[in-house]
Each structure stands twice: as C-alpha cells, then as structure tokens.
PDB file of C-alpha atoms in Angstrom:
ATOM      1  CA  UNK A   1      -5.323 -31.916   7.100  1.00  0.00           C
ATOM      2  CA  UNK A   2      -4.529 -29.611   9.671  1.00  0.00           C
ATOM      3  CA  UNK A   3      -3.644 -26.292   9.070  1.00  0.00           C
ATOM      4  CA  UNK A   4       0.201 -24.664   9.456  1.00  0.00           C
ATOM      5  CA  UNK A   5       0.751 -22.696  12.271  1.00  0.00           C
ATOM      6  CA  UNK A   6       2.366 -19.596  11.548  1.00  0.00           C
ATOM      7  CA  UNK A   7       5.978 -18.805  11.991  1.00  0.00           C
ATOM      8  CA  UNK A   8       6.860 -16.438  14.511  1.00  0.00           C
ATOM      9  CA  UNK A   9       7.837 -12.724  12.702  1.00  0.00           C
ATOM     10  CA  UNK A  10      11.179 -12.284  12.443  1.00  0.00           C
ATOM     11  CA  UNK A  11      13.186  -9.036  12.374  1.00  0.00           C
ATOM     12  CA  UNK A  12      16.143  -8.756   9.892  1.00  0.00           C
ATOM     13  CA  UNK A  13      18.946  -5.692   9.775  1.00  0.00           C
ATOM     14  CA  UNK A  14      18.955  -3.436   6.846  1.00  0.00           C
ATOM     15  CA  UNK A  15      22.416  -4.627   5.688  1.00  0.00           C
ATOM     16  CA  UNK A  16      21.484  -8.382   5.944  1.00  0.00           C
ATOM     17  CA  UNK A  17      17.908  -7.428   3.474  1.00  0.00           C
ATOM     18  CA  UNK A  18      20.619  -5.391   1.442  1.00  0.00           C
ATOM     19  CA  UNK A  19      22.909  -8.607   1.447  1.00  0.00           C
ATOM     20  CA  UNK A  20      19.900 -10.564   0.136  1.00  0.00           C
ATOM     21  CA  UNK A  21      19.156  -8.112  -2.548  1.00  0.00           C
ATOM     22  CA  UNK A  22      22.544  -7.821  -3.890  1.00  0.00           C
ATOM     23  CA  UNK A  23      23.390 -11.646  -4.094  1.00  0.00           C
ATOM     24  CA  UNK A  24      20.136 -11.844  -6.312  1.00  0.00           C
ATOM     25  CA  UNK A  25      20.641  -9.153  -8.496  1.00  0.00           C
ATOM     26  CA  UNK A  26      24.332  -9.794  -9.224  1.00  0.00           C
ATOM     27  CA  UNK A  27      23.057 -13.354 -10.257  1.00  0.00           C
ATOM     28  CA  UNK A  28      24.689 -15.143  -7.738  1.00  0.00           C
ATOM     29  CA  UNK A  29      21.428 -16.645  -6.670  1.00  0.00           C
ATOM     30  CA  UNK A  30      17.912 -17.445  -8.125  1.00  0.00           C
ATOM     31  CA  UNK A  31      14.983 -15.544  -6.041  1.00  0.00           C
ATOM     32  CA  UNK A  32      14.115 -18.761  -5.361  1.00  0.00           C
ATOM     33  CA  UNK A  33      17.715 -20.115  -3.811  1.00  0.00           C
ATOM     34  CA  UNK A  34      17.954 -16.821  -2.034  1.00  0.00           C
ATOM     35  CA  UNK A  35      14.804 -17.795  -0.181  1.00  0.00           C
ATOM     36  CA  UNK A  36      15.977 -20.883   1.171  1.00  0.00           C
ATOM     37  CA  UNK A  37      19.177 -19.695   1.796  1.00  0.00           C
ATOM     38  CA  UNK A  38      17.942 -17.393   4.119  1.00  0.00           C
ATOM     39  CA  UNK A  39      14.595 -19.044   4.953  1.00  0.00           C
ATOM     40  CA  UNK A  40      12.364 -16.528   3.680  1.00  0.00           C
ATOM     41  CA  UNK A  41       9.253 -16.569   0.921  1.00  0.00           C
ATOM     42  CA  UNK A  42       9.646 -16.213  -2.568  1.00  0.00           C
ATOM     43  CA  UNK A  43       7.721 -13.662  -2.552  1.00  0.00           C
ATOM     44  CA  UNK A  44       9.183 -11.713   0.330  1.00  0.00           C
ATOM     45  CA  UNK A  45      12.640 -12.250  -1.642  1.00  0.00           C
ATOM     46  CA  UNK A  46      11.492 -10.756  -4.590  1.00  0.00           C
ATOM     47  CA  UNK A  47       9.616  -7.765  -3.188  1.00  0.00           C
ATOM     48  CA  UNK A  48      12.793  -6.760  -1.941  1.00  0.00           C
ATOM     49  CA  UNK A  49      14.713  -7.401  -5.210  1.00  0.00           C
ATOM     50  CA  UNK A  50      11.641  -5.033  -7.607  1.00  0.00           C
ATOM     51  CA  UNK A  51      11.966  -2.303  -4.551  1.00  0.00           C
ATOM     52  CA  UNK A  52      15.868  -2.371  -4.762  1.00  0.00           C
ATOM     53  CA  UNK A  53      15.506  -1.955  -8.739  1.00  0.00           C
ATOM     54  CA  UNK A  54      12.596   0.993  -7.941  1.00  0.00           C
ATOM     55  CA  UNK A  55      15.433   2.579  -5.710  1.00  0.00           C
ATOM     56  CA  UNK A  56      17.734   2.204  -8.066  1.00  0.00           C
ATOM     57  CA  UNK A  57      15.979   3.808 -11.095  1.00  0.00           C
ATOM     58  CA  UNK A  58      15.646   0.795 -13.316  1.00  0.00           C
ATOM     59  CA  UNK A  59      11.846   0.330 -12.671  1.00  0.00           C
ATOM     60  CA  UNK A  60       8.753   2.315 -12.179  1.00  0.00           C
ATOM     61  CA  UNK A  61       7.284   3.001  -9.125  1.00  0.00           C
ATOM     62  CA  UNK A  62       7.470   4.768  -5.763  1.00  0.00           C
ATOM     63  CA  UNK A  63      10.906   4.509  -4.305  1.00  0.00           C
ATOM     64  CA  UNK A  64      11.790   3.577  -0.588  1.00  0.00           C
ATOM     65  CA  UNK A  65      11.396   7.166   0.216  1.00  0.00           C
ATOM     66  CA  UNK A  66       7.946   8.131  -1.112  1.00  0.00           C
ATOM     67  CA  UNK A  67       6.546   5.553   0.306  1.00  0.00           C
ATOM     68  CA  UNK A  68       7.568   6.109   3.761  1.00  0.00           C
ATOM     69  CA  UNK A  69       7.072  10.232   2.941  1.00  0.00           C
ATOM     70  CA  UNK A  70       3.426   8.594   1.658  1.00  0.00           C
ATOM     71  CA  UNK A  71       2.617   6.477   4.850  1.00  0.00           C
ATOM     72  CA  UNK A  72       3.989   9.665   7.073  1.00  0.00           C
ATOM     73  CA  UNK A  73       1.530  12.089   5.205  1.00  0.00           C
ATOM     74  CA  UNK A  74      -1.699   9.304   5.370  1.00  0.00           C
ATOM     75  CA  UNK A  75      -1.070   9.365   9.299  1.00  0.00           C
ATOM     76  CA  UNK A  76      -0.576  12.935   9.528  1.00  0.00           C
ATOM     77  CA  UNK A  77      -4.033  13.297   7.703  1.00  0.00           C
ATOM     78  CA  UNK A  78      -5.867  10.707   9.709  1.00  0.00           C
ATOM     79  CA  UNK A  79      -4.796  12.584  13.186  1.00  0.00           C
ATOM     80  CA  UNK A  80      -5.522  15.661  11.256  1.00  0.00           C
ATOM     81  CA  UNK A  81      -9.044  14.549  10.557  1.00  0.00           C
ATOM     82  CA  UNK A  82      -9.750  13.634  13.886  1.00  0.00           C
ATOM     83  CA  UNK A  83      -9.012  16.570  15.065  1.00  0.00           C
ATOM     84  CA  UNK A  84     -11.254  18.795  13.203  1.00  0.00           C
ATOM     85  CA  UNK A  85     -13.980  15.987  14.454  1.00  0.00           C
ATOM     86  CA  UNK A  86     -13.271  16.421  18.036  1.00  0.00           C
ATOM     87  CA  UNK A  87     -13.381  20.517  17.235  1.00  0.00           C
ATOM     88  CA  UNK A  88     -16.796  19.822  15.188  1.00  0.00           C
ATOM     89  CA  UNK A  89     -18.438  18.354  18.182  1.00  0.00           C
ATOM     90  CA  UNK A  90     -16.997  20.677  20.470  1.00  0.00           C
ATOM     91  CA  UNK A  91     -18.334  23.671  18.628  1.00  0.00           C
ATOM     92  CA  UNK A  92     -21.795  21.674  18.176  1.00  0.00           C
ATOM     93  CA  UNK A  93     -21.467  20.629  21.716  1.00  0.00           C
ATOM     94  CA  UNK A  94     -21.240  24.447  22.910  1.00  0.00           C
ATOM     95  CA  UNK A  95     -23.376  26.025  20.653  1.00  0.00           C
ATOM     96  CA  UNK A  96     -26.164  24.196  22.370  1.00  0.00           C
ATOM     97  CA  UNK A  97     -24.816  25.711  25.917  1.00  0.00           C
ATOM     98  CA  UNK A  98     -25.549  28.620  24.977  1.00  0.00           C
ATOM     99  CA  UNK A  99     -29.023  28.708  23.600  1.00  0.00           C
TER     100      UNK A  99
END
C-alpha cells in the first residue's frame, strides 16, 4: 500500500472554528459529525471543543490566553538567551584583544 499524501493546510476564520465549537457543544452535532461536516479530524474537532470549555471555565487547564501569553514569554526568553551568548563571546572575544 502506498502511503496518503497529505492534504494541503488549510486556514479557517475565528468565527467559522467558533461556529464549529458551538454546534458541538449545544449538541447539535457529535464531534464526530462535526468533522465531516466540515472536513476536519476528530481530533482537531475536539481540541477545539476541550479549549472552548478551558475558556469557558468548565475545565482545567491553560486558557486561550495563557497559552499565547506562554508561547510570547518562551520566545522572548529564547531571543533573550541569545543575546547574552552573543555578549558572552563578545566579552571573551575582547578580553583576549587586550592581553
């Protein structure tokens, strides 16, 4: 068997994700119908739905906001950390000018 070639990624609009969400949490649709209505995974589906009930207060876990605070803050630190290495081989790179 040969193996699937991937889908191209698709983009979707915040109110469209939000649509999704809300038809699965009002019971509308199963995770599972939602999926094929819209031609996504399962699991992408129902990602969406646990984050939406995160956001919401009626789970555990980082909301929608701390986690893009949390991503922010891990870049921030990276570039921050590379900096000090560039200065730390500066400083090592000039101290041995001037001996």
């Amino acid at each position: 068997m040969g193996k699937k070639s991937r889908r191209a990624r698709r983009a979707f609009t915040s109110e469209l994700k939000a649509e999704i969400v809300e038809l699965c949490r009002r019971g509308d649709r199963s995770i599972g119908q939602g999926a094929k209505d819209f031609d996504l995974t399962e699991n992408a589906v129902r990602d969406r739905v646990k984050q939406a009930e995160v956001d919401a207060g009626e789970r555990d876990g980082p909301t929608s906001d701390e986690r893009e605070e949390l991503a922010r803050l891990r870049g921030e630190d990276r570039r921050l950390r590379e900096d000090v290495d560039i200065l730390r081989r500066a400083t090592a790179f000039f101290a041995k000018e001037t001996r």
